[in-house]
mmCIF file of C-alpha atoms in Angstrom:
data_model
loop_
_atom_site.group_PDB
_atom_site.id
_atom_site.type_symbol
_atom_site.label_atom_id
_atom_site.label_comp_id
_atom_site.label_asym_id
_atom_site.label_seq_id
_atom_site.Cartn_x
_atom_site.Cartn_y
_atom_site.Cartn_z
ATOM 1 C CA MET A 1438 0.123 0.006 0.012
ATOM 2 C CA SER A 1439 1.165 3.484 -0.743
ATOM 3 C CA SER A 1440 2.050 5.666 2.196
ATOM 4 C CA THR A 1441 0.715 8.838 0.842
ATOM 5 C CA ALA A 1442 -2.152 10.306 2.917
ATOM 6 C CA PRO A 1443 -5.575 9.416 1.784
ATOM 7 C CA SER A 1444 -7.250 12.193 -0.188
ATOM 8 C CA SER A 1445 -10.770 13.439 0.656
ATOM 9 C CA PRO A 1446 -13.497 11.344 -0.800
ATOM 10 C CA GLN A 1447 -14.757 12.814 -4.174
ATOM 11 C CA PRO A 1448 -18.546 13.053 -5.135
ATOM 12 C CA SER A 1449 -19.930 9.752 -6.248
ATOM 13 C CA PRO A 1450 -20.673 9.789 -9.990
ATOM 14 C CA ALA A 1451 -24.312 9.006 -10.689
ATOM 15 C CA PRO A 1452 -24.993 5.276 -10.970
ATOM 16 C CA GLU A 1453 -25.950 4.297 -14.567
ATOM 17 C CA ARG A 1454 -25.819 0.554 -14.910
ATOM 18 C CA VAL A 1455 -29.068 -1.612 -14.674
ATOM 19 C CA GLY A 1456 -29.020 -5.166 -15.087
ATOM 20 C CA ALA A 1457 -26.392 -7.467 -16.901
ATOM 21 C CA PRO A 1458 -23.548 -5.691 -18.667
ATOM 22 C CA ALA A 1459 -23.507 -6.224 -22.535
ATOM 23 C CA ALA A 1460 -20.589 -8.478 -22.488
ATOM 24 C CA LEU A 1461 -22.598 -11.012 -20.499
ATOM 25 C CA GLY A 1462 -26.146 -10.154 -21.499
ATOM 26 C CA ASP A 1463 -26.882 -13.769 -22.868
ATOM 27 C CA VAL A 1464 -26.044 -15.201 -19.435
ATOM 28 C CA THR A 1465 -29.193 -13.709 -18.028
ATOM 29 C CA ALA A 1466 -31.553 -14.191 -21.154
ATOM 30 C CA SER A 1467 -33.415 -16.941 -19.126
ATOM 31 C CA ASP A 1468 -33.354 -18.835 -16.008
ATOM 32 C CA SER A 1469 -31.589 -21.948 -17.632
ATOM 33 C CA THR A 1470 -28.810 -19.742 -19.112
ATOM 34 C CA LEU A 1471 -28.358 -18.050 -15.744
ATOM 35 C CA ARG A 1472 -28.249 -21.386 -13.940
ATOM 36 C CA ARG A 1473 -25.826 -22.835 -16.409
ATOM 37 C CA PHE A 1474 -23.522 -19.878 -16.089
ATOM 38 C CA LEU A 1475 -23.511 -19.799 -12.264
ATOM 39 C CA HIS A 1476 -22.800 -23.579 -12.082
ATOM 40 C CA GLY A 1477 -20.255 -23.260 -14.580
ATOM 41 C CA LEU A 1478 -18.048 -21.116 -12.552
ATOM 42 C CA PRO A 1479 -14.729 -22.762 -11.355
ATOM 43 C CA GLY A 1480 -15.267 -24.593 -7.837
ATOM 44 C CA VAL A 1481 -13.522 -22.979 -4.974
ATOM 45 C CA ASP A 1482 -10.540 -24.829 -3.447
ATOM 46 C CA ALA A 1483 -11.340 -24.090 0.166
ATOM 47 C CA VAL A 1484 -8.232 -25.134 1.537
ATOM 48 C CA GLY A 1485 -6.251 -23.000 -0.873
ATOM 49 C CA LEU A 1486 -8.503 -20.058 -0.338
ATOM 50 C CA GLU A 1487 -8.284 -20.222 3.545
ATOM 51 C CA ALA A 1488 -4.404 -20.783 3.376
ATOM 52 C CA ARG A 1489 -3.834 -17.559 1.160
ATOM 53 C CA ALA A 1490 -6.432 -15.521 3.197
ATOM 54 C CA ALA A 1491 -4.122 -16.604 6.366
ATOM 55 C CA SER A 1492 -0.921 -16.008 4.827
ATOM 56 C CA LEU A 1493 -1.740 -12.523 3.648
ATOM 57 C CA GLY A 1494 -3.028 -11.807 7.240
ATOM 58 C CA THR A 1495 0.536 -12.379 8.574
ATOM 59 C CA ARG A 1496 1.890 -9.345 6.898
ATOM 60 C CA SER A 1497 3.514 -6.638 9.127
ATOM 61 C CA ILE A 1498 2.960 -3.004 8.413
ATOM 62 C CA LYS A 1499 4.829 -0.302 10.437
ATOM 63 C CA THR A 1500 5.579 3.239 10.938
ATOM 64 C CA THR A 1501 4.312 5.477 8.153
ATOM 65 C CA ALA A 1502 2.604 2.702 6.257
ATOM 66 C CA LYS A 1503 0.655 1.812 9.471
ATOM 67 C CA ALA A 1504 -0.445 5.533 9.883
ATOM 68 C CA TYR A 1505 -1.640 5.600 6.231
ATOM 69 C CA ALA A 1506 -3.507 2.197 6.604
ATOM 70 C CA ILE A 1507 -5.184 3.676 9.823
ATOM 71 C CA ASP A 1508 -6.365 6.909 8.231
ATOM 72 C CA LEU A 1509 -7.479 4.876 5.124
ATOM 73 C CA ALA A 1510 -9.469 2.538 7.370
ATOM 74 C CA LEU A 1511 -11.010 5.493 9.120
ATOM 75 C CA SER A 1512 -12.205 6.955 5.728
ATOM 76 C CA MET A 1513 -13.918 3.613 4.761
ATOM 77 C CA VAL A 1514 -15.934 2.963 7.938
ATOM 78 C CA ASP A 1515 -19.849 2.874 7.370
ATOM 79 C CA LEU A 1516 -20.661 4.078 10.938
ATOM 80 C CA THR A 1517 -23.917 1.954 11.662
ATOM 81 C CA THR A 1518 -26.838 2.275 14.040
ATOM 82 C CA LEU A 1519 -29.649 -0.434 13.169
ATOM 83 C CA GLU A 1520 -31.532 -1.019 16.451
ATOM 84 C CA GLY A 1521 -35.175 -1.000 17.347
ATOM 85 C CA ALA A 1522 -34.403 1.663 20.018
ATOM 86 C CA ASP A 1523 -32.624 4.200 17.574
ATOM 87 C CA THR A 1524 -33.815 7.612 18.291
ATOM 88 C CA PRO A 1525 -33.229 10.762 16.497
ATOM 89 C CA GLY A 1526 -30.754 12.057 18.916
ATOM 90 C CA LYS A 1527 -28.631 8.894 18.745
ATOM 91 C CA VAL A 1528 -28.542 9.179 14.823
ATOM 92 C CA ARG A 1529 -27.530 12.960 15.110
ATOM 93 C CA ALA A 1530 -24.784 11.994 17.506
ATOM 94 C CA LEU A 1531 -23.682 9.164 15.159
ATOM 95 C CA GLY A 1532 -23.650 11.588 12.247
ATOM 96 C CA ALA A 1533 -21.438 14.166 14.142
ATOM 97 C CA LYS A 1534 -19.086 11.358 14.996
ATOM 98 C CA ALA A 1535 -18.762 10.398 11.306
ATOM 99 C CA VAL A 1536 -18.199 13.847 10.217
ATOM 100 C CA ARG A 1537 -15.444 14.554 13.030
ATOM 101 C CA PRO A 1538 -14.468 11.183 14.474
ATOM 102 C CA ASP A 1539 -11.859 12.782 16.744
ATOM 103 C CA PRO A 1540 -13.111 16.440 17.900
ATOM 104 C CA SER A 1541 -9.553 16.997 19.341
ATOM 105 C CA ASP A 1542 -7.784 16.215 15.982
ATOM 106 C CA ARG A 1543 -8.979 17.840 12.875
ATOM 107 C CA THR A 1544 -6.675 15.956 10.743
ATOM 108 C CA ALA A 1545 -8.618 12.651 11.412
ATOM 109 C CA PRO A 1546 -10.504 11.740 8.150
ATOM 110 C CA ALA A 1547 -14.332 11.569 8.242
ATOM 111 C CA ALA A 1548 -16.010 8.218 8.057
ATOM 112 C CA ALA A 1549 -17.398 7.024 4.685
ATOM 113 C CA ALA A 1550 -21.043 7.134 5.723
ATOM 114 C CA VAL A 1551 -23.715 6.721 8.214
ATOM 115 C CA CYS A 1552 -25.906 3.780 7.795
ATOM 116 C CA VAL A 1553 -29.518 3.802 9.380
ATOM 117 C CA TYR A 1554 -32.964 2.531 8.719
ATOM 118 C CA PRO A 1555 -35.352 4.246 6.182
ATOM 119 C CA ASP A 1556 -37.183 6.311 8.646
ATOM 120 C CA MET A 1557 -33.928 7.782 10.001
ATOM 121 C CA VAL A 1558 -32.533 8.815 6.575
ATOM 122 C CA ALA A 1559 -33.671 12.434 6.840
ATOM 123 C CA THR A 1560 -32.333 13.029 10.458
ATOM 124 C CA ALA A 1561 -29.073 11.390 9.102
ATOM 125 C CA ARG A 1562 -29.055 13.739 6.204
ATOM 126 C CA GLU A 1563 -29.448 16.761 8.230
ATOM 127 C CA ALA A 1564 -26.697 15.490 10.644
ATOM 128 C CA VAL A 1565 -23.913 15.325 7.963
ATOM 129 C CA ALA A 1566 -24.897 18.224 5.699
ATOM 130 C CA GLY A 1567 -22.090 19.877 4.266
ATOM 131 C CA SER A 1568 -19.791 17.205 4.777
ATOM 132 C CA THR A 1569 -18.199 14.327 2.471
ATOM 133 C CA VAL A 1570 -20.073 11.653 4.609
ATOM 134 C CA LYS A 1571 -22.724 9.748 2.660
ATOM 135 C CA VAL A 1572 -26.001 8.403 4.164
ATOM 136 C CA ALA A 1573 -26.688 4.811 3.552
ATOM 137 C CA SER A 1574 -30.025 3.034 4.354
ATOM 138 C CA VAL A 1575 -30.777 -0.729 4.737
ATOM 139 C CA ALA A 1576 -33.985 -1.533 2.966
ATOM 140 C CA THR A 1577 -35.720 -4.551 1.381
ATOM 141 C CA ALA A 1578 -36.868 -5.935 4.899
ATOM 142 C CA PHE A 1579 -33.515 -5.950 6.499
ATOM 143 C CA PRO A 1580 -32.192 -8.156 7.842
ATOM 144 C CA ALA A 1581 -34.204 -11.182 6.732
ATOM 145 C CA GLY A 1582 -35.157 -10.015 3.127
ATOM 146 C CA ARG A 1583 -38.573 -11.920 3.548
ATOM 147 C CA ALA A 1584 -41.319 -9.767 2.234
ATOM 148 C CA PRO A 1585 -43.188 -9.266 -0.921
ATOM 149 C CA LEU A 1586 -41.214 -7.345 -3.580
ATOM 150 C CA ALA A 1587 -43.749 -4.413 -3.453
ATOM 151 C CA VAL A 1588 -42.924 -3.799 0.145
ATOM 152 C CA LYS A 1589 -39.255 -4.036 -0.556
ATOM 153 C CA LEU A 1590 -39.380 -1.484 -3.247
ATOM 154 C CA ALA A 1591 -41.519 0.768 -1.248
ATOM 155 C CA ASP A 1592 -38.734 0.537 1.461
ATOM 156 C CA VAL A 1593 -36.207 1.740 -1.033
ATOM 157 C CA ARG A 1594 -38.518 4.464 -2.345
ATOM 158 C CA GLU A 1595 -39.008 5.868 1.208
ATOM 159 C CA ALA A 1596 -35.261 5.892 1.696
ATOM 160 C CA VAL A 1597 -34.238 7.289 -1.605
ATOM 161 C CA ALA A 1598 -36.840 10.216 -1.294
ATOM 162 C CA ALA A 1599 -35.501 11.044 2.177
ATOM 163 C CA GLY A 1600 -32.063 11.644 0.684
ATOM 164 C CA ALA A 1601 -30.172 8.404 0.928
ATOM 165 C CA ASP A 1602 -27.157 8.347 -1.234
ATOM 166 C CA GLU A 1603 -26.711 4.450 -0.907
ATOM 167 C CA ILE A 1604 -29.135 1.615 -0.378
ATOM 168 C CA ASP A 1605 -27.961 -1.511 1.380
ATOM 169 C CA MET A 1606 -30.367 -4.342 0.227
ATOM 170 C CA VAL A 1607 -30.594 -7.960 1.459
ATOM 171 C CA ILE A 1608 -31.053 -10.917 -0.918
ATOM 172 C CA ASP A 1609 -33.617 -13.548 -0.326
ATOM 173 C CA ARG A 1610 -31.297 -16.270 0.843
ATOM 174 C CA GLY A 1611 -34.177 -18.937 0.798
ATOM 175 C CA ALA A 1612 -34.760 -18.269 -2.821
ATOM 176 C CA PHE A 1613 -30.992 -18.461 -3.650
ATOM 177 C CA LEU A 1614 -30.335 -21.621 -1.645
ATOM 178 C CA ALA A 1615 -33.510 -23.211 -3.407
ATOM 179 C CA GLY A 1616 -31.923 -22.522 -6.662
ATOM 180 C CA ASN A 1617 -34.174 -19.778 -7.748
ATOM 181 C CA TYR A 1618 -31.603 -17.481 -9.136
ATOM 182 C CA ARG A 1619 -33.831 -15.652 -11.459
ATOM 183 C CA LYS A 1620 -35.938 -14.371 -8.570
ATOM 184 C CA VAL A 1621 -32.903 -13.204 -6.651
ATOM 185 C CA PHE A 1622 -31.624 -11.571 -10.069
ATOM 186 C CA ASP A 1623 -34.941 -9.929 -10.743
ATOM 187 C CA GLU A 1624 -35.399 -8.417 -7.209
ATOM 188 C CA ILE A 1625 -31.823 -6.990 -7.400
ATOM 189 C CA THR A 1626 -32.602 -5.482 -10.724
ATOM 190 C CA ALA A 1627 -35.776 -4.001 -9.558
ATOM 191 C CA VAL A 1628 -34.170 -2.595 -6.573
ATOM 192 C CA LYS A 1629 -31.518 -1.011 -8.699
ATOM 193 C CA GLU A 1630 -34.076 0.573 -10.972
ATOM 194 C CA THR A 1631 -35.759 1.946 -8.000
ATOM 195 C CA CYS A 1632 -32.496 3.470 -6.634
ATOM 196 C CA GLY A 1633 -32.567 5.562 -9.948
ATOM 197 C CA ALA A 1634 -29.540 7.798 -10.659
ATOM 198 C CA SER A 1635 -29.363 9.194 -7.120
ATOM 199 C CA ALA A 1636 -28.335 6.156 -4.986
ATOM 200 C CA ARG A 1637 -25.658 3.362 -5.207
ATOM 201 C CA LEU A 1638 -26.699 -0.133 -4.440
ATOM 202 C CA LYS A 1639 -24.924 -2.629 -2.060
ATOM 203 C CA VAL A 1640 -26.251 -5.994 -2.176
ATOM 204 C CA ILE A 1641 -25.907 -8.079 1.081
ATOM 205 C CA PHE A 1642 -25.552 -11.761 0.640
ATOM 206 C CA GLU A 1643 -25.265 -12.917 4.235
ATOM 207 C CA THR A 1644 -22.470 -15.208 3.519
ATOM 208 C CA GLY A 1645 -22.770 -16.993 6.926
ATOM 209 C CA GLU A 1646 -26.099 -18.497 5.609
ATOM 210 C CA LEU A 1647 -24.834 -19.603 2.231
ATOM 211 C CA SER A 1648 -23.067 -22.941 3.435
ATOM 212 C CA THR A 1649 -20.396 -23.056 0.886
ATOM 213 C CA TYR A 1650 -17.681 -21.026 -0.893
ATOM 214 C CA ASP A 1651 -19.170 -22.165 -4.212
ATOM 215 C CA ASN A 1652 -22.325 -20.449 -3.148
ATOM 216 C CA ILE A 1653 -20.422 -17.349 -2.206
ATOM 217 C CA ARG A 1654 -18.805 -17.236 -5.551
ATOM 218 C CA ARG A 1655 -22.092 -17.906 -7.379
ATOM 219 C CA VAL A 1656 -24.047 -15.081 -5.620
ATOM 220 C CA SER A 1657 -21.078 -12.603 -6.223
ATOM 221 C CA TRP A 1658 -21.419 -13.027 -9.875
ATOM 222 C CA LEU A 1659 -25.276 -13.041 -9.462
ATOM 223 C CA GLY A 1660 -25.263 -9.712 -7.592
ATOM 224 C CA MET A 1661 -22.848 -8.233 -10.181
ATOM 225 C CA LEU A 1662 -24.846 -9.381 -13.151
ATOM 226 C CA ALA A 1663 -28.048 -7.829 -11.681
ATOM 227 C CA GLY A 1664 -26.378 -4.280 -11.415
ATOM 228 C CA ALA A 1665 -24.940 -4.201 -7.740
ATOM 229 C CA ASP A 1666 -22.520 -1.309 -7.207
ATOM 230 C CA PHE A 1667 -21.140 -3.001 -4.234
ATOM 231 C CA ILE A 1668 -21.255 -6.602 -2.939
ATOM 232 C CA LYS A 1669 -21.495 -6.968 0.791
ATOM 233 C CA THR A 1670 -20.849 -9.976 2.998
ATOM 234 C CA SER A 1671 -23.230 -9.729 5.913
ATOM 235 C CA THR A 1672 -26.000 -7.855 7.976
ATOM 236 C CA GLY A 1673 -24.042 -8.147 11.088
ATOM 237 C CA LYS A 1674 -27.006 -9.979 12.643
ATOM 238 C CA VAL A 1675 -25.888 -13.598 12.397
ATOM 239 C CA ALA A 1676 -23.280 -15.621 14.035
ATOM 240 C CA VAL A 1677 -20.738 -15.776 10.982
ATOM 241 C CA ASN A 1678 -20.268 -12.398 9.306
ATOM 242 C CA ALA A 1679 -17.175 -11.217 7.248
ATOM 243 C CA THR A 1680 -14.102 -13.381 7.334
ATOM 244 C CA PRO A 1681 -10.950 -12.845 5.467
ATOM 245 C CA ALA A 1682 -11.609 -15.804 3.360
ATOM 246 C CA ASN A 1683 -15.020 -14.862 2.205
ATOM 247 C CA THR A 1684 -13.932 -11.394 1.647
ATOM 248 C CA LEU A 1685 -10.923 -12.644 -0.413
ATOM 249 C CA LEU A 1686 -13.239 -14.636 -2.540
ATOM 250 C CA MET A 1687 -15.523 -11.794 -3.249
ATOM 251 C CA LEU A 1688 -12.435 -9.769 -4.130
ATOM 252 C CA GLU A 1689 -11.344 -12.312 -6.566
ATOM 253 C CA ALA A 1690 -14.886 -12.134 -8.064
ATOM 254 C CA VAL A 1691 -14.951 -8.337 -8.560
ATOM 255 C CA ARG A 1692 -11.308 -8.615 -10.117
ATOM 256 C CA ASP A 1693 -12.563 -11.242 -12.466
ATOM 257 C CA PHE A 1694 -15.894 -9.393 -13.349
ATOM 258 C CA ARG A 1695 -13.909 -6.198 -14.293
ATOM 259 C CA ALA A 1696 -11.545 -8.109 -16.332
ATOM 260 C CA GLN A 1697 -14.553 -9.640 -18.263
ATOM 261 C CA THR A 1698 -16.741 -6.664 -18.589
ATOM 262 C CA GLY A 1699 -14.837 -3.457 -17.753
ATOM 263 C CA ILE A 1700 -17.212 -2.685 -14.746
ATOM 264 C CA GLN A 1701 -15.655 -1.975 -11.237
ATOM 265 C CA VAL A 1702 -17.658 -3.129 -8.308
ATOM 266 C CA GLY A 1703 -17.019 -2.458 -4.693
ATOM 267 C CA VAL A 1704 -16.735 -4.771 -1.693
ATOM 268 C CA LYS A 1705 -17.927 -4.105 1.714
ATOM 269 C CA PRO A 1706 -17.001 -6.890 4.500
ATOM 270 C CA ALA A 1707 -19.395 -6.328 7.398
ATOM 271 C CA GLY A 1708 -19.681 -7.752 10.993
ATOM 272 C CA GLY A 1709 -16.884 -8.819 13.285
ATOM 273 C CA ILE A 1710 -14.073 -6.510 12.284
ATOM 274 C CA ARG A 1711 -13.253 -4.771 15.620
ATOM 275 C CA THR A 1712 -9.757 -4.050 15.756
ATOM 276 C CA THR A 1713 -6.944 -1.933 13.794
ATOM 277 C CA LYS A 1714 -5.227 -5.203 13.317
ATOM 278 C CA ASP A 1715 -8.247 -6.804 11.612
ATOM 279 C CA ALA A 1716 -8.761 -3.756 9.275
ATOM 280 C CA ILE A 1717 -5.336 -3.727 8.227
ATOM 281 C CA LYS A 1718 -5.412 -7.565 7.415
ATOM 282 C CA PHE A 1719 -8.482 -6.781 5.153
ATOM 283 C CA LEU A 1720 -6.642 -3.911 3.499
ATOM 284 C CA VAL A 1721 -3.623 -6.147 2.657
ATOM 285 C CA LEU A 1722 -6.238 -8.408 1.140
ATOM 286 C CA VAL A 1723 -7.501 -5.715 -1.050
ATOM 287 C CA ASN A 1724 -4.062 -4.567 -1.968
ATOM 288 C CA GLU A 1725 -2.634 -7.907 -3.039
ATOM 289 C CA THR A 1726 -5.897 -9.172 -4.774
ATOM 290 C CA VAL A 1727 -7.386 -6.300 -6.696
ATOM 291 C CA GLY A 1728 -4.814 -3.602 -6.234
ATOM 292 C CA GLU A 1729 -4.882 0.105 -5.500
ATOM 293 C CA ASP A 1730 -7.825 0.782 -7.685
ATOM 294 C CA TRP A 1731 -10.085 -0.420 -4.783
ATOM 295 C CA LEU A 1732 -8.054 1.322 -1.941
ATOM 296 C CA ASP A 1733 -10.664 3.944 -1.725
ATOM 297 C CA ASN A 1734 -14.031 4.178 -0.048
ATOM 298 C CA HIS A 1735 -15.702 4.478 -3.322
ATOM 299 C CA TRP A 1736 -14.863 0.814 -3.849
ATOM 300 C CA PHE A 1737 -14.288 -0.576 -0.347
ATOM 301 C CA ARG A 1738 -15.954 -0.082 2.999
ATOM 302 C CA PHE A 1739 -16.168 -1.544 6.379
ATOM 303 C CA GLY A 1740 -19.326 -2.456 8.034
ATOM 304 C CA ALA A 1741 -17.971 -2.125 11.647
ATOM 305 C CA SER A 1742 -18.946 0.678 13.859
ATOM 306 C CA SER A 1743 -16.942 -0.616 16.828
ATOM 307 C CA LEU A 1744 -13.885 -0.509 14.662
ATOM 308 C CA LEU A 1745 -13.774 3.120 14.489
ATOM 309 C CA ASN A 1746 -12.979 3.705 18.100
ATOM 310 C CA ASP A 1747 -10.005 1.357 18.025
ATOM 311 C CA LEU A 1748 -8.656 3.081 14.830
ATOM 312 C CA LEU A 1749 -8.800 6.411 16.799
ATOM 313 C CA MET A 1750 -7.192 4.785 19.822
ATOM 314 C CA GLN A 1751 -4.167 3.343 17.707
ATOM 315 C CA ARG A 1752 -4.001 6.563 15.767
ATOM 316 C CA GLN A 1753 -3.456 8.570 18.986
ATOM 317 C CA LYS A 1754 -0.998 5.831 19.947
ATOM 318 C CA LEU A 1755 1.193 6.469 17.033
ATOM 319 C CA ALA A 1756 0.945 10.098 17.396
ATOM 320 C CA THR A 1757 1.905 10.377 21.124
ATOM 321 C CA GLY A 1758 3.558 7.086 21.865
ATOM 322 C CA ARG A 1759 0.996 6.152 24.624
ATOM 323 C CA TYR A 1760 -2.578 4.910 24.791
ATOM 324 C CA SER A 1761 -5.235 7.235 25.702
ATOM 325 C CA GLY A 1762 -7.823 6.471 28.536
ATOM 326 C CA PRO A 1763 -11.124 4.771 27.749
ATOM 327 C CA ASP A 1764 -12.823 8.066 27.606
ATOM 328 C CA TYR A 1765 -10.860 9.189 24.743
ATOM 329 C CA VAL A 1766 -13.504 7.950 22.340
ATOM 330 C CA THR A 1767 -17.343 7.970 22.755
ATOM 331 C CA VAL A 1768 -19.225 4.786 23.510
ATOM 332 C CA ASP A 1769 -21.940 4.422 20.774
#
């Protein structure tokens, strides 16, 4: 990774793609062609995948490179609150923290986004107004994804109308595991169309429920074929969330998809990434698998709110040579 300080996030270009790219249009012509393509993808060598992920996780990053990695990771965090007890006050406080993670140090980068439920989008929009921080909203019956399509699309329309820059949708895992790939494809396409030109679409797979690496590879391609701007591991609401191995597999998928279509798709591991050491391991995966083109918060995010506090603590340690007390950061 370069040791140059991360630049301020640039405004996101308006999303344009809906549906399969021209290079792979025939693949999605019917349920049978889609199934044939997904099951024709190379099988995943589980042992090799996990060994490579573990090996990359042993890389040691020191001094200026570590300082760069910490600031880069800070700029990639989607600061999230997705609880039934969320209040406008809590969302405003989270927005303020996203805009200025460390009030005592104005050089600390802002977070990438604040992620909330659709009914809190307007409040979050006000809280981050005038900053580079995006507003993301989970939709489509998060986290289970079990609702009629009309309900899911209404959820998306409400969030977009309230000012969401990004929509994080969940797929119907039951349909995918039953082999109903066309239903999943059509739902993603419909959500992408509902996002319009104003919101990017992150598609959440809930990889912990998909059982096999082969399924994760298939669903990654399915999501990208349907128009995902980002593919995301998890909701953070199940036992198994982001892991180095499943994230590595998704990074390989976006690399291969761009090689075949010319279209770049982002990746967001979410859930279970809590420490600076964890975050740096994931950044090494990005750098070694897809390269610097993805080392930017337009193309890579962390869905890990608790991570931000540890990044701030480690940043302070590098600057002063000592750890601050537990009251140095806010408890969200």
